[in-house]
mmCIF file of N, CA and C and ligand atoms in Angstrom:
data_model
loop_
_atom_site.group_PDB
_atom_site.id
_atom_site.type_symbol
_atom_site.label_atom_id
_atom_site.label_comp_id
_atom_site.label_asym_id
_atom_site.label_seq_id
_atom_site.Cartn_x
_atom_site.Cartn_y
_atom_site.Cartn_z
ATOM 1 N N MET A 1 10.395 7.498 -10.452
ATOM 2 C CA MET A 1 11.427 6.675 -11.100
ATOM 3 C C MET A 1 10.803 5.951 -12.297
ATOM 4 N N SER A 2 11.350 6.141 -13.466
ATOM 5 C CA SER A 2 10.648 5.739 -14.687
ATOM 6 C C SER A 2 10.479 4.225 -14.815
ATOM 7 N N ASP A 3 11.441 3.427 -14.330
ATOM 8 C CA ASP A 3 11.315 1.982 -14.538
ATOM 9 C C ASP A 3 10.689 1.259 -13.349
ATOM 10 N N CYS A 4 10.250 1.994 -12.347
ATOM 11 C CA CYS A 4 9.607 1.371 -11.178
ATOM 12 C C CYS A 4 8.174 0.996 -11.554
ATOM 13 N N ILE A 5 7.790 -0.242 -11.279
ATOM 14 C CA ILE A 5 6.471 -0.727 -11.702
ATOM 15 C C ILE A 5 5.335 0.057 -11.027
ATOM 16 N N PHE A 6 5.502 0.402 -9.740
ATOM 17 C CA PHE A 6 4.430 1.145 -9.074
ATOM 18 C C PHE A 6 4.388 2.599 -9.542
ATOM 19 N N CYS A 7 5.542 3.195 -9.875
ATOM 20 C CA CYS A 7 5.523 4.535 -10.481
ATOM 21 C C CYS A 7 4.778 4.486 -11.813
ATOM 22 N N GLN A 8 4.964 3.419 -12.565
ATOM 23 C CA GLN A 8 4.258 3.281 -13.852
ATOM 24 C C GLN A 8 2.755 3.132 -13.634
ATOM 25 N N ILE A 9 2.375 2.392 -12.592
ATOM 26 C CA ILE A 9 0.948 2.255 -12.250
ATOM 27 C C ILE A 9 0.382 3.616 -11.836
ATOM 28 N N ILE A 10 1.105 4.334 -11.003
ATOM 29 C CA ILE A 10 0.633 5.641 -10.505
ATOM 30 C C ILE A 10 0.486 6.631 -11.666
ATOM 31 N N ARG A 11 1.395 6.576 -12.620
ATOM 32 C CA ARG A 11 1.314 7.458 -13.800
ATOM 33 C C ARG A 11 0.211 7.043 -14.760
ATOM 34 N N GLY A 12 -0.286 5.786 -14.631
ATOM 35 C CA GLY A 12 -1.314 5.288 -15.543
ATOM 36 C C GLY A 12 -0.732 4.575 -16.750
ATOM 37 N N ASP A 13 0.581 4.346 -16.756
ATOM 38 C CA ASP A 13 1.210 3.645 -17.876
ATOM 39 C C ASP A 13 0.916 2.145 -17.828
ATOM 40 N N ILE A 14 0.654 1.638 -16.621
ATOM 41 C CA ILE A 14 0.227 0.242 -16.432
ATOM 42 C C ILE A 14 -1.145 0.303 -15.771
ATOM 43 N N ALA A 15 -2.080 -0.511 -16.282
ATOM 44 C CA ALA A 15 -3.460 -0.471 -15.775
ATOM 45 C C ALA A 15 -3.546 -0.998 -14.347
ATOM 46 N N SER A 16 -4.450 -0.424 -13.575
ATOM 47 C CA SER A 16 -4.716 -0.906 -12.221
ATOM 48 C C SER A 16 -6.137 -0.504 -11.866
ATOM 49 N N GLU A 17 -6.668 -1.144 -10.810
ATOM 50 C CA GLU A 17 -8.005 -0.771 -10.338
ATOM 51 C C GLU A 17 -7.843 0.125 -9.113
ATOM 52 N N ALA A 18 -7.972 1.415 -9.321
ATOM 53 C CA ALA A 18 -7.795 2.371 -8.229
ATOM 54 C C ALA A 18 -8.981 2.311 -7.276
ATOM 55 N N VAL A 19 -8.695 2.432 -5.983
ATOM 56 C CA VAL A 19 -9.789 2.481 -5.000
ATOM 57 C C VAL A 19 -9.785 3.795 -4.210
ATOM 58 N N TYR A 20 -8.678 4.496 -4.221
ATOM 59 C CA TYR A 20 -8.581 5.776 -3.510
ATOM 60 C C TYR A 20 -7.420 6.560 -4.128
ATOM 61 N N VAL A 21 -7.703 7.817 -4.410
ATOM 62 C CA VAL A 21 -6.689 8.661 -5.054
ATOM 63 C C VAL A 21 -6.732 10.037 -4.420
ATOM 64 N N ASP A 22 -5.588 10.570 -4.055
ATOM 65 C CA ASP A 22 -5.518 11.990 -3.694
ATOM 66 C C ASP A 22 -4.171 12.537 -4.159
ATOM 67 N N GLU A 23 -3.848 13.762 -3.731
ATOM 68 C CA GLU A 23 -2.654 14.413 -4.272
ATOM 69 C C GLU A 23 -1.359 13.773 -3.769
ATOM 70 N N ARG A 24 -1.454 13.031 -2.665
ATOM 71 C CA ARG A 24 -0.235 12.453 -2.093
ATOM 72 C C ARG A 24 -0.108 10.947 -2.284
ATOM 73 N N CYS A 25 -1.250 10.272 -2.516
ATOM 74 C CA CYS A 25 -1.154 8.811 -2.610
ATOM 75 C C CYS A 25 -2.108 8.237 -3.646
ATOM 76 N N TYR A 26 -1.827 6.987 -3.996
ATOM 77 C CA TYR A 26 -2.608 6.250 -4.989
ATOM 78 C C TYR A 26 -2.761 4.831 -4.449
ATOM 79 N N ALA A 27 -4.007 4.372 -4.342
ATOM 80 C CA ALA A 27 -4.267 3.040 -3.791
ATOM 81 C C ALA A 27 -5.010 2.204 -4.826
ATOM 82 N N PHE A 28 -4.587 0.958 -4.975
ATOM 83 C CA PHE A 28 -5.155 0.090 -6.026
ATOM 84 C C PHE A 28 -5.164 -1.354 -5.538
ATOM 85 N N ARG A 29 -6.004 -2.170 -6.197
ATOM 86 C CA ARG A 29 -6.130 -3.567 -5.781
ATOM 87 C C ARG A 29 -4.904 -4.377 -6.203
ATOM 88 N N ASP A 30 -4.468 -5.249 -5.274
ATOM 89 C CA ASP A 30 -3.326 -6.124 -5.542
ATOM 90 C C ASP A 30 -3.698 -7.125 -6.646
ATOM 91 N N ILE A 31 -2.756 -7.393 -7.528
ATOM 92 C CA ILE A 31 -2.995 -8.310 -8.650
ATOM 93 C C ILE A 31 -3.122 -9.767 -8.174
ATOM 94 N N ASP A 32 -2.599 -10.058 -6.989
ATOM 95 C CA ASP A 32 -2.621 -11.428 -6.436
ATOM 96 C C ASP A 32 -3.171 -11.353 -5.010
ATOM 97 N N PRO A 33 -4.480 -11.115 -4.888
ATOM 98 C CA PRO A 33 -5.054 -10.790 -3.567
ATOM 99 C C PRO A 33 -4.938 -11.934 -2.553
ATOM 100 N N GLN A 34 -4.560 -11.573 -1.343
ATOM 101 C CA GLN A 34 -4.421 -12.540 -0.247
ATOM 102 C C GLN A 34 -5.638 -12.552 0.666
ATOM 103 N N GLY A 35 -6.705 -11.955 0.220
ATOM 104 C CA GLY A 35 -7.960 -11.932 0.964
ATOM 105 C C GLY A 35 -9.017 -11.302 0.084
ATOM 106 N N PRO A 36 -10.292 -11.327 0.528
ATOM 107 C CA PRO A 36 -11.356 -10.694 -0.256
ATOM 108 C C PRO A 36 -11.055 -9.226 -0.561
ATOM 109 N N VAL A 37 -10.385 -8.542 0.368
ATOM 110 C CA VAL A 37 -9.912 -7.181 0.117
ATOM 111 C C VAL A 37 -8.390 -7.195 0.238
ATOM 112 N N HIS A 38 -7.715 -6.710 -0.790
ATOM 113 C CA HIS A 38 -6.253 -6.559 -0.722
ATOM 114 C C HIS A 38 -5.894 -5.345 -1.571
ATOM 115 N N VAL A 39 -5.564 -4.277 -0.885
ATOM 116 C CA VAL A 39 -5.290 -2.994 -1.530
ATOM 117 C C VAL A 39 -3.876 -2.563 -1.165
ATOM 118 N N LEU A 40 -3.189 -1.936 -2.113
ATOM 119 C CA LEU A 40 -1.850 -1.392 -1.882
ATOM 120 C C LEU A 40 -1.947 0.123 -1.869
ATOM 121 N N VAL A 41 -1.514 0.730 -0.781
ATOM 122 C CA VAL A 41 -1.546 2.195 -0.651
ATOM 123 C C VAL A 41 -0.119 2.706 -0.846
ATOM 124 N N CYS A 42 0.076 3.497 -1.897
ATOM 125 C CA CYS A 42 1.419 3.972 -2.275
ATOM 126 C C CYS A 42 1.500 5.487 -2.216
ATOM 127 N N PRO A 43 2.639 6.009 -1.775
ATOM 128 C CA PRO A 43 2.868 7.444 -1.978
ATOM 129 C C PRO A 43 3.090 7.691 -3.464
ATOM 130 N N ARG A 44 2.643 8.832 -3.960
ATOM 131 C CA ARG A 44 2.890 9.161 -5.375
ATOM 132 C C ARG A 44 4.378 9.338 -5.647
ATOM 133 N N GLU A 45 5.091 9.903 -4.669
ATOM 134 C CA GLU A 45 6.526 10.072 -4.885
ATOM 135 C C GLU A 45 7.239 8.753 -4.607
ATOM 136 N N HIS A 46 8.308 8.514 -5.364
ATOM 137 C CA HIS A 46 9.028 7.258 -5.234
ATOM 138 C C HIS A 46 9.887 7.263 -3.974
ATOM 139 N N ILE A 47 9.508 6.413 -3.022
ATOM 140 C CA ILE A 47 10.329 6.119 -1.846
ATOM 141 C C ILE A 47 10.504 4.610 -1.899
ATOM 142 N N ALA A 48 11.727 4.126 -2.016
ATOM 143 C CA ALA A 48 11.924 2.697 -2.262
ATOM 144 C C ALA A 48 11.446 1.853 -1.075
ATOM 145 N N ARG A 49 11.876 2.238 0.119
ATOM 146 C CA ARG A 49 11.550 1.458 1.326
ATOM 147 C C ARG A 49 11.122 2.402 2.434
ATOM 148 N N VAL A 50 10.361 1.900 3.377
ATOM 149 C CA VAL A 50 9.973 2.743 4.512
ATOM 150 C C VAL A 50 11.220 3.239 5.239
ATOM 151 N N SER A 51 12.285 2.437 5.208
ATOM 152 C CA SER A 51 13.527 2.820 5.889
ATOM 153 C C SER A 51 14.242 3.968 5.174
ATOM 154 N N ASP A 52 13.820 4.278 3.943
ATOM 155 C CA ASP A 52 14.407 5.404 3.206
ATOM 156 C C ASP A 52 13.682 6.718 3.459
ATOM 157 N N ALA A 53 12.533 6.667 4.143
ATOM 158 C CA ALA A 53 11.751 7.891 4.351
ATOM 159 C C ALA A 53 12.563 8.899 5.168
ATOM 160 N N GLN A 54 12.413 10.163 4.795
ATOM 161 C CA GLN A 54 13.151 11.257 5.427
ATOM 162 C C GLN A 54 12.269 11.942 6.474
ATOM 163 N N PRO A 55 12.879 12.691 7.392
ATOM 164 C CA PRO A 55 12.083 13.403 8.403
ATOM 165 C C PRO A 55 10.989 14.275 7.777
ATOM 166 N N THR A 56 11.247 14.846 6.616
ATOM 167 C CA THR A 56 10.245 15.698 5.945
ATOM 168 C C THR A 56 9.061 14.878 5.420
ATOM 169 N N GLN A 57 9.199 13.537 5.414
ATOM 170 C CA GLN A 57 8.129 12.673 4.893
ATOM 171 C C GLN A 57 7.328 12.004 6.005
ATOM 172 N N GLU A 58 7.547 12.471 7.233
ATOM 173 C CA GLU A 58 6.854 11.862 8.366
ATOM 174 C C GLU A 58 5.328 12.004 8.236
ATOM 175 N N ASP A 59 4.873 13.177 7.825
ATOM 176 C CA ASP A 59 3.427 13.380 7.647
ATOM 177 C C ASP A 59 2.872 12.460 6.564
ATOM 178 N N LEU A 60 3.649 12.270 5.517
ATOM 179 C CA LEU A 60 3.216 11.395 4.422
ATOM 180 C C LEU A 60 3.040 9.963 4.921
ATOM 181 N N LEU A 61 3.963 9.499 5.753
ATOM 182 C CA LEU A 61 3.851 8.135 6.294
ATOM 183 C C LEU A 61 2.559 7.998 7.100
ATOM 184 N N GLY A 62 2.263 9.004 7.906
ATOM 185 C CA GLY A 62 1.014 8.984 8.679
ATOM 186 C C GLY A 62 -0.199 9.005 7.770
ATOM 187 N N HIS A 63 -0.110 9.773 6.699
ATOM 188 C CA HIS A 63 -1.221 9.874 5.751
ATOM 189 C C HIS A 63 -1.530 8.518 5.116
ATOM 190 N N LEU A 64 -0.502 7.750 4.800
ATOM 191 C CA LEU A 64 -0.720 6.430 4.194
ATOM 192 C C LEU A 64 -1.541 5.536 5.132
ATOM 193 N N LEU A 65 -1.246 5.611 6.419
ATOM 194 C CA LEU A 65 -2.010 4.796 7.384
ATOM 195 C C LEU A 65 -3.444 5.296 7.500
ATOM 196 N N TRP A 66 -3.613 6.616 7.507
ATOM 197 C CA TRP A 66 -4.962 7.171 7.587
ATOM 198 C C TRP A 66 -5.771 6.745 6.361
ATOM 199 N N VAL A 67 -5.146 6.797 5.199
ATOM 200 C CA VAL A 67 -5.839 6.409 3.958
ATOM 201 C C VAL A 67 -6.197 4.916 4.002
ATOM 202 N N ALA A 68 -5.288 4.079 4.490
ATOM 203 C CA ALA A 68 -5.584 2.648 4.591
ATOM 204 C C ALA A 68 -6.816 2.421 5.466
ATOM 205 N N ALA A 69 -6.896 3.120 6.594
ATOM 206 C CA ALA A 69 -8.058 2.974 7.485
ATOM 207 C C ALA A 69 -9.326 3.507 6.806
ATOM 208 N N GLU A 70 -9.194 4.554 6.030
ATOM 209 C CA GLU A 70 -10.335 5.117 5.301
ATOM 210 C C GLU A 70 -10.829 4.127 4.231
ATOM 211 N N ILE A 71 -9.912 3.493 3.526
ATOM 212 C CA ILE A 71 -10.297 2.502 2.512
ATOM 213 C C ILE A 71 -10.985 1.310 3.187
ATOM 214 N N ALA A 72 -10.491 0.917 4.359
ATOM 215 C CA ALA A 72 -11.125 -0.188 5.088
ATOM 216 C C ALA A 72 -12.584 0.150 5.404
ATOM 217 N N ARG A 73 -12.838 1.403 5.775
ATOM 218 C CA ARG A 73 -14.238 1.823 6.008
ATOM 219 C C ARG A 73 -15.024 1.753 4.707
ATOM 220 N N GLN A 74 -14.412 2.268 3.641
ATOM 221 C CA GLN A 74 -15.043 2.277 2.308
ATOM 222 C C GLN A 74 -15.387 0.858 1.847
ATOM 223 N N GLU A 75 -14.492 -0.084 2.152
ATOM 224 C CA GLU A 75 -14.660 -1.482 1.719
ATOM 225 C C GLU A 75 -15.499 -2.289 2.718
ATOM 226 N N ARG A 76 -15.919 -1.639 3.791
ATOM 227 C CA ARG A 76 -16.787 -2.238 4.822
ATOM 228 C C ARG A 76 -16.139 -3.428 5.531
ATOM 229 N N ILE A 77 -14.840 -3.319 5.792
ATOM 230 C CA ILE A 77 -14.161 -4.359 6.577
ATOM 231 C C ILE A 77 -13.654 -3.789 7.897
ATOM 232 N N SER A 78 -13.989 -2.525 8.165
ATOM 233 C CA SER A 78 -13.419 -1.858 9.330
ATOM 234 C C SER A 78 -13.881 -2.497 10.631
ATOM 235 N N GLU A 79 -15.169 -2.825 10.700
ATOM 236 C CA GLU A 79 -15.707 -3.358 11.949
ATOM 237 C C GLU A 79 -15.124 -4.736 12.271
ATOM 238 N N GLY A 80 -15.007 -5.587 11.269
ATOM 239 C CA GLY A 80 -14.488 -6.935 11.478
ATOM 240 C C GLY A 80 -12.983 -6.952 11.719
ATOM 241 N N GLY A 81 -12.310 -5.925 11.279
ATOM 242 C CA GLY A 81 -10.850 -5.848 11.451
ATOM 243 C C GLY A 81 -10.113 -6.266 10.194
ATOM 244 N N TYR A 82 -8.834 -5.980 10.192
ATOM 245 C CA TYR A 82 -8.011 -6.198 8.989
ATOM 246 C C TYR A 82 -6.554 -6.129 9.385
ATOM 247 N N ARG A 83 -5.684 -6.322 8.411
ATOM 248 C CA ARG A 83 -4.249 -6.235 8.683
ATOM 249 C C ARG A 83 -3.596 -5.219 7.740
ATOM 250 N N LEU A 84 -2.714 -4.419 8.319
ATOM 251 C CA LEU A 84 -1.866 -3.506 7.541
ATOM 252 C C LEU A 84 -0.441 -4.031 7.632
ATOM 253 N N VAL A 85 0.212 -4.154 6.468
ATOM 254 C CA VAL A 85 1.570 -4.712 6.422
ATOM 255 C C VAL A 85 2.454 -3.812 5.562
ATOM 256 N N ILE A 86 3.656 -3.534 6.055
ATOM 257 C CA ILE A 86 4.684 -2.890 5.227
ATOM 258 C C ILE A 86 5.884 -3.822 5.226
ATOM 259 N N ASN A 87 6.147 -4.458 4.094
ATOM 260 C CA ASN A 87 7.342 -5.282 3.972
ATOM 261 C C ASN A 87 8.521 -4.372 3.658
ATOM 262 N N CYS A 88 9.654 -4.658 4.283
ATOM 263 C CA CYS A 88 10.830 -3.803 4.073
ATOM 264 C C CYS A 88 12.068 -4.667 3.848
ATOM 265 N N GLY A 89 12.656 -4.512 2.663
ATOM 266 C CA GLY A 89 13.944 -5.133 2.387
ATOM 267 C C GLY A 89 13.902 -6.651 2.271
ATOM 268 N N VAL A 90 15.068 -7.253 2.343
ATOM 269 C CA VAL A 90 15.217 -8.685 2.070
ATOM 270 C C VAL A 90 14.533 -9.527 3.141
ATOM 271 N N HIS A 91 14.825 -9.272 4.410
ATOM 272 C CA HIS A 91 14.207 -10.071 5.474
ATOM 273 C C HIS A 91 12.703 -9.856 5.529
ATOM 274 N N GLY A 92 12.262 -8.670 5.144
ATOM 275 C CA GLY A 92 10.815 -8.384 5.118
ATOM 276 C C GLY A 92 10.130 -8.901 3.872
ATOM 277 N N GLN A 93 10.906 -9.485 2.966
ATOM 278 C CA GLN A 93 10.404 -10.034 1.695
ATOM 279 C C GLN A 93 9.676 -8.988 0.857
ATOM 280 N N GLN A 94 10.264 -7.800 0.796
ATOM 281 C CA GLN A 94 9.700 -6.753 -0.061
ATOM 282 C C GLN A 94 10.063 -7.070 -1.510
ATOM 283 N N ALA A 95 9.040 -7.262 -2.348
ATOM 284 C CA ALA A 95 9.282 -7.609 -3.758
ATOM 285 C C ALA A 95 9.356 -6.366 -4.635
ATOM 286 N N VAL A 96 8.524 -5.372 -4.352
ATOM 287 C CA VAL A 96 8.491 -4.152 -5.177
ATOM 288 C C VAL A 96 9.084 -3.008 -4.363
ATOM 289 N N GLU A 97 10.148 -2.431 -4.907
ATOM 290 C CA GLU A 97 10.874 -1.383 -4.173
ATOM 291 C C GLU A 97 10.265 -0.004 -4.423
ATOM 292 N N HIS A 98 8.993 0.101 -4.057
ATOM 293 C CA HIS A 98 8.296 1.398 -3.969
ATOM 294 C C HIS A 98 7.398 1.228 -2.747
ATOM 295 N N LEU A 99 7.627 2.029 -1.739
ATOM 296 C CA LEU A 99 6.906 1.896 -0.474
ATOM 297 C C LEU A 99 5.403 1.715 -0.693
ATOM 298 N N HIS A 100 4.819 0.731 -0.005
ATOM 299 C CA HIS A 100 3.378 0.507 -0.083
ATOM 300 C C HIS A 100 2.904 -0.139 1.200
ATOM 301 N N VAL A 101 1.691 0.209 1.583
ATOM 302 C CA VAL A 101 1.029 -0.416 2.732
ATOM 303 C C VAL A 101 0.016 -1.403 2.178
ATOM 304 N N HIS A 102 0.136 -2.666 2.598
ATOM 305 C CA HIS A 102 -0.881 -3.660 2.234
ATOM 306 C C HIS A 102 -2.050 -3.513 3.200
ATOM 307 N N LEU A 103 -3.250 -3.407 2.671
ATOM 308 C CA LEU A 103 -4.479 -3.506 3.463
ATOM 309 C C LEU A 103 -5.130 -4.822 3.051
ATOM 310 N N ILE A 104 -5.171 -5.753 3.999
ATOM 311 C CA ILE A 104 -5.724 -7.086 3.702
ATOM 312 C C ILE A 104 -6.840 -7.369 4.691
ATOM 313 N N GLY A 105 -7.995 -7.782 4.196
ATOM 314 C CA GLY A 105 -9.104 -8.050 5.108
ATOM 315 C C GLY A 105 -10.213 -8.818 4.434
ATOM 316 N N GLY A 106 -11.282 -8.997 5.216
ATOM 317 C CA GLY A 106 -12.433 -9.745 4.721
ATOM 318 C C GLY A 106 -12.351 -11.217 5.062
ATOM 319 N N ARG A 107 -11.325 -11.599 5.818
ATOM 320 C CA ARG A 107 -11.200 -12.988 6.297
ATOM 321 C C ARG A 107 -10.425 -12.984 7.609
ATOM 322 N N GLN A 108 -10.498 -14.110 8.342
ATOM 323 C CA GLN A 108 -9.734 -14.247 9.587
ATOM 324 C C GLN A 108 -8.252 -14.427 9.277
ATOM 325 N N MET A 109 -7.392 -13.673 9.966
ATOM 326 C CA MET A 109 -5.946 -13.786 9.797
ATOM 327 C C MET A 109 -5.357 -14.725 10.854
ATOM 328 N N ALA A 110 -4.146 -15.186 10.586
ATOM 329 C CA ALA A 110 -3.392 -15.954 11.584
ATOM 330 C C ALA A 110 -2.215 -15.109 12.066
ATOM 331 N N TRP A 111 -1.701 -15.443 13.240
ATOM 332 C CA TRP A 111 -0.519 -14.787 13.782
ATOM 333 C C TRP A 111 0.276 -15.805 14.580
ATOM 334 N N PRO A 112 1.589 -15.860 14.543
ATOM 335 C CA PRO A 112 2.474 -14.930 13.861
ATOM 336 C C PRO A 112 2.632 -15.260 12.387
ATOM 337 N N PRO A 113 3.189 -14.294 11.608
ATOM 338 C CA PRO A 113 3.457 -14.556 10.190
ATOM 339 C C PRO A 113 4.634 -15.522 10.054
ATOM 340 N N GLY A 114 4.745 -16.155 8.920
ATOM 341 C CA GLY A 114 5.843 -17.110 8.695
ATOM 342 C C GLY A 114 7.139 -16.402 8.385
HETATM 343 P P1 5GP B 201 5.703 -6.656 -1.496
HETATM 344 O O1 5GP B 201 6.125 -8.094 -1.441
HETATM 345 O O2 5GP B 201 6.692 -5.804 -2.240
HETATM 346 O O3 5GP B 201 5.343 -6.094 -0.143
HETATM 347 O O4 5GP B 201 4.331 -6.639 -2.288
HETATM 348 C C1 5GP B 201 4.228 -6.370 -3.638
HETATM 349 C C2 5GP B 201 2.792 -6.633 -4.039
HETATM 350 O O5 5GP B 201 2.566 -6.046 -5.307
HETATM 351 C C3 5GP B 201 2.428 -8.109 -4.152
HETATM 352 O O6 5GP B 201 1.353 -8.413 -3.269
HETATM 353 C C4 5GP B 201 2.044 -8.275 -5.621
HETATM 354 O O7 5GP B 201 0.977 -9.170 -5.817
HETATM 355 C C5 5GP B 201 1.697 -6.850 -6.040
HETATM 356 N N1 5GP B 201 1.950 -6.562 -7.439
HETATM 357 C C6 5GP B 201 3.104 -6.794 -8.128
HETATM 358 N N2 5GP B 201 2.995 -6.376 -9.402
HETATM 359 C C7 5GP B 201 1.742 -5.837 -9.506
HETATM 360 C C8 5GP B 201 1.040 -5.238 -10.609
HETATM 361 O O8 5GP B 201 1.542 -5.098 -11.720
HETATM 362 N N3 5GP B 201 -0.220 -4.798 -10.360
HETATM 363 C C9 5GP B 201 -0.815 -4.925 -9.123
HETATM 364 N N4 5GP B 201 -2.070 -4.485 -8.983
HETATM 365 N N5 5GP B 201 -0.181 -5.502 -8.080
HETATM 366 C C10 5GP B 201 1.079 -5.950 -8.269
HETATM 367 ZN ZN1 ZN B 202 8.315 3.980 -7.753
#
């Protein structure tokens, strides 16, 4: 989608710091990090919300989680633990309507979320 900010980042039209790239996904550092490590893992194809994913995209959804865990190993936060978050829609406070998995780590988290 041409006017989607994350599609523009994935295309390289907007600068970002990539940490993991493959044929299905693009992962980059969040501009407003909520921890020492904060990476957004996005599918290359535009899916607005996780709730919009189709049965044919089930493998892709799994791949995003696998990539997030791989980046956590790469960033050396795997042993200490981390949080994966997918915000969805209004109640989930999703700000950017291009599916992304937040990988946040490198500090102690609190639970439950607000
Ligand atoms: P959401 O609330 O949609 O789950 O999260 C969107 C995230 O995208 C936020 O954490 C925000 O800081 C990040 N973000 C928004 N615009 C940009 C940008 O232009 N570049 C990068 N690297 N991150 C962005
Ligand atoms: Zn998009």
